[in-house]
Amino acid sequence: VLADSALRSAPTNRYLRFARANLLNYIAAYYINKGEISKALGMLREALDIREAIGDSLGLAQSYNNMAMINFRAGRHPQAVDLLYKSLHVSIGIRDSNAMAYGYNNLGQAVSAADEGGKAGEAFAKSLALRRSIGEKKALRESLTHMAQYQRQAGRPLDALPLLHEALELAVGFGDSLGVSKTLEGLALTMEALDSLPRAMAYTQRALVINRKHGLQDLEANNLLNMAGYVHRMGRSAEALRLAHDGAAVAERIDAIKIMRNGYSLLAKLYKAKKDFHNAYHYKSRFVQVKDSLVKLDNQQFLVKSSMRFDQEQEFMIDSLSRAAETSESNSEITLAQFTANQRRSTSLAIGGAGMLLLSIS
């Protein structure tokens, strides 16, 4: 109700327009989580117009980034890349190292998806260097895992290992359970690339314990299916079937359609390897059924809703309107520049309600 009332007003004061742009950004994040993309984009565009009008450069970087995030999640990777270059251009212009680090990290993910591998490596390297100089541990852990993923996908898994071990040490050090889980999964994939399946299995088991503890059932389902694949390749067919059934069951429980599809495909493969053609046909049929249902879904909404993890991947920035009210009581003459500086210091620039990150793909 408060947000609706605030948005109905049309403030002319620069400070209030600044606050309105931030509010639009928060509400856009809410609509993104609901899968209502057109509403979210409309609010982000309005926020962009306000920030251009009042000369809020940092806010412009935020708005371009968040619009890029939506395009990325909807599979429009070239558009996301273009918007991220715009965001970076602004961040570089104001020499904001934190915003630049976020921008390069996001750009690396986007250009990877757009099949521009060489540019991805350069972007990740710049983000990593900036975050090392800044010393923000959680953000550094993210850059390390993304650079490791790039190295692994480029066929250099040995170069990925020291990055992942450093990332794991950081995540354990500041108690980031989700970061520990993701880094362990990255280590498992790297061990798989090095044909060390027992070690891949061990890392995935450790991630599974964490994901179960925190109720992250989609990650739990993926862990179980990956483990099924590992033990199948090690010749333990009975264990592989049990794990695959467990993973598919978790996916069904939470209606995770993409994971269900992967689980049914794996089960069909496992039963075929056992020459149990009855069950192989059964799960192949279920795979086709789920695959067809995915096609019928609105692709843009599904991609956003199924992969968005705002609450677990990154905390929202401190509510700018609350800070505005508190600050104005003590200093009614506060300027827009002062308020922006306060935000930078207090939030380590997560850049807005929707956050600077696009996806943790690893």
mmCIF file of C-alpha atoms in Angstrom, residues 9-24 46-47 49-60 320-321 324 332-340 343:
data_model
loop_
_atom_site.group_PDB
_atom_site.id
_atom_site.type_symbol
_atom_site.label_atom_id
_atom_site.label_comp_id
_atom_site.label_asym_id
_atom_site.label_seq_id
_atom_site.Cartn_x
_atom_site.Cartn_y
_atom_site.Cartn_z
ATOM 1 C CA SER A 9 2.872 10.739 -6.631
ATOM 2 C CA ALA A 10 4.947 12.655 -9.155
ATOM 3 C CA PRO A 11 7.663 14.406 -7.137
ATOM 4 C CA THR A 12 9.652 17.246 -8.638
ATOM 5 C CA ASN A 13 12.246 17.453 -5.855
ATOM 6 C CA ARG A 14 15.500 15.776 -6.981
ATOM 7 C CA TYR A 15 15.903 13.879 -3.726
ATOM 8 C CA LEU A 16 12.361 12.493 -3.856
ATOM 9 C CA ARG A 17 12.779 11.537 -7.508
ATOM 10 C CA PHE A 18 15.937 9.683 -6.537
ATOM 11 C CA ALA A 19 13.967 7.813 -3.853
ATOM 12 C CA ARG A 20 11.179 7.065 -6.333
ATOM 13 C CA ALA A 21 13.661 5.501 -8.774
ATOM 14 C CA ASN A 22 14.955 3.237 -5.995
ATOM 15 C CA LEU A 23 11.409 2.238 -5.063
ATOM 16 C CA LEU A 24 10.656 1.387 -8.686
ATOM 17 C CA GLU A 46 10.819 4.587 -15.698
ATOM 18 C CA ALA A 47 13.617 4.395 -13.117
ATOM 19 C CA ASP A 49 14.372 7.920 -17.234
ATOM 20 C CA ILE A 50 14.366 9.451 -13.760
ATOM 21 C CA ARG A 51 18.037 8.751 -13.234
ATOM 22 C CA GLU A 52 18.952 10.250 -16.582
ATOM 23 C CA ALA A 53 16.926 13.375 -15.741
ATOM 24 C CA ILE A 54 18.520 13.933 -12.318
ATOM 25 C CA GLY A 55 22.034 12.925 -13.348
ATOM 26 C CA ASP A 56 22.249 9.873 -11.071
ATOM 27 C CA SER A 57 25.116 8.050 -12.777
ATOM 28 C CA LEU A 58 25.360 5.216 -10.285
ATOM 29 C CA GLY A 59 21.614 4.665 -10.604
ATOM 30 C CA LEU A 60 21.948 4.543 -14.389
ATOM 31 C CA SER A 320 16.613 3.518 0.553
ATOM 32 C CA LEU A 321 13.330 5.085 1.597
ATOM 33 C CA ALA A 324 15.957 8.641 3.587
ATOM 34 C CA SER A 332 17.073 18.261 6.339
ATOM 35 C CA GLU A 333 19.626 19.807 4.011
ATOM 36 C CA ILE A 334 21.139 16.530 2.826
ATOM 37 C CA THR A 335 22.050 16.568 -0.843
ATOM 38 C CA LEU A 336 21.574 13.893 -3.451
ATOM 39 C CA ALA A 337 25.324 13.413 -3.704
ATOM 40 C CA GLN A 338 25.648 12.931 0.066
ATOM 41 C CA PHE A 339 22.849 10.392 0.135
ATOM 42 C CA THR A 340 24.402 8.436 -2.739
ATOM 43 C CA GLN A 343 24.439 4.278 0.272
#
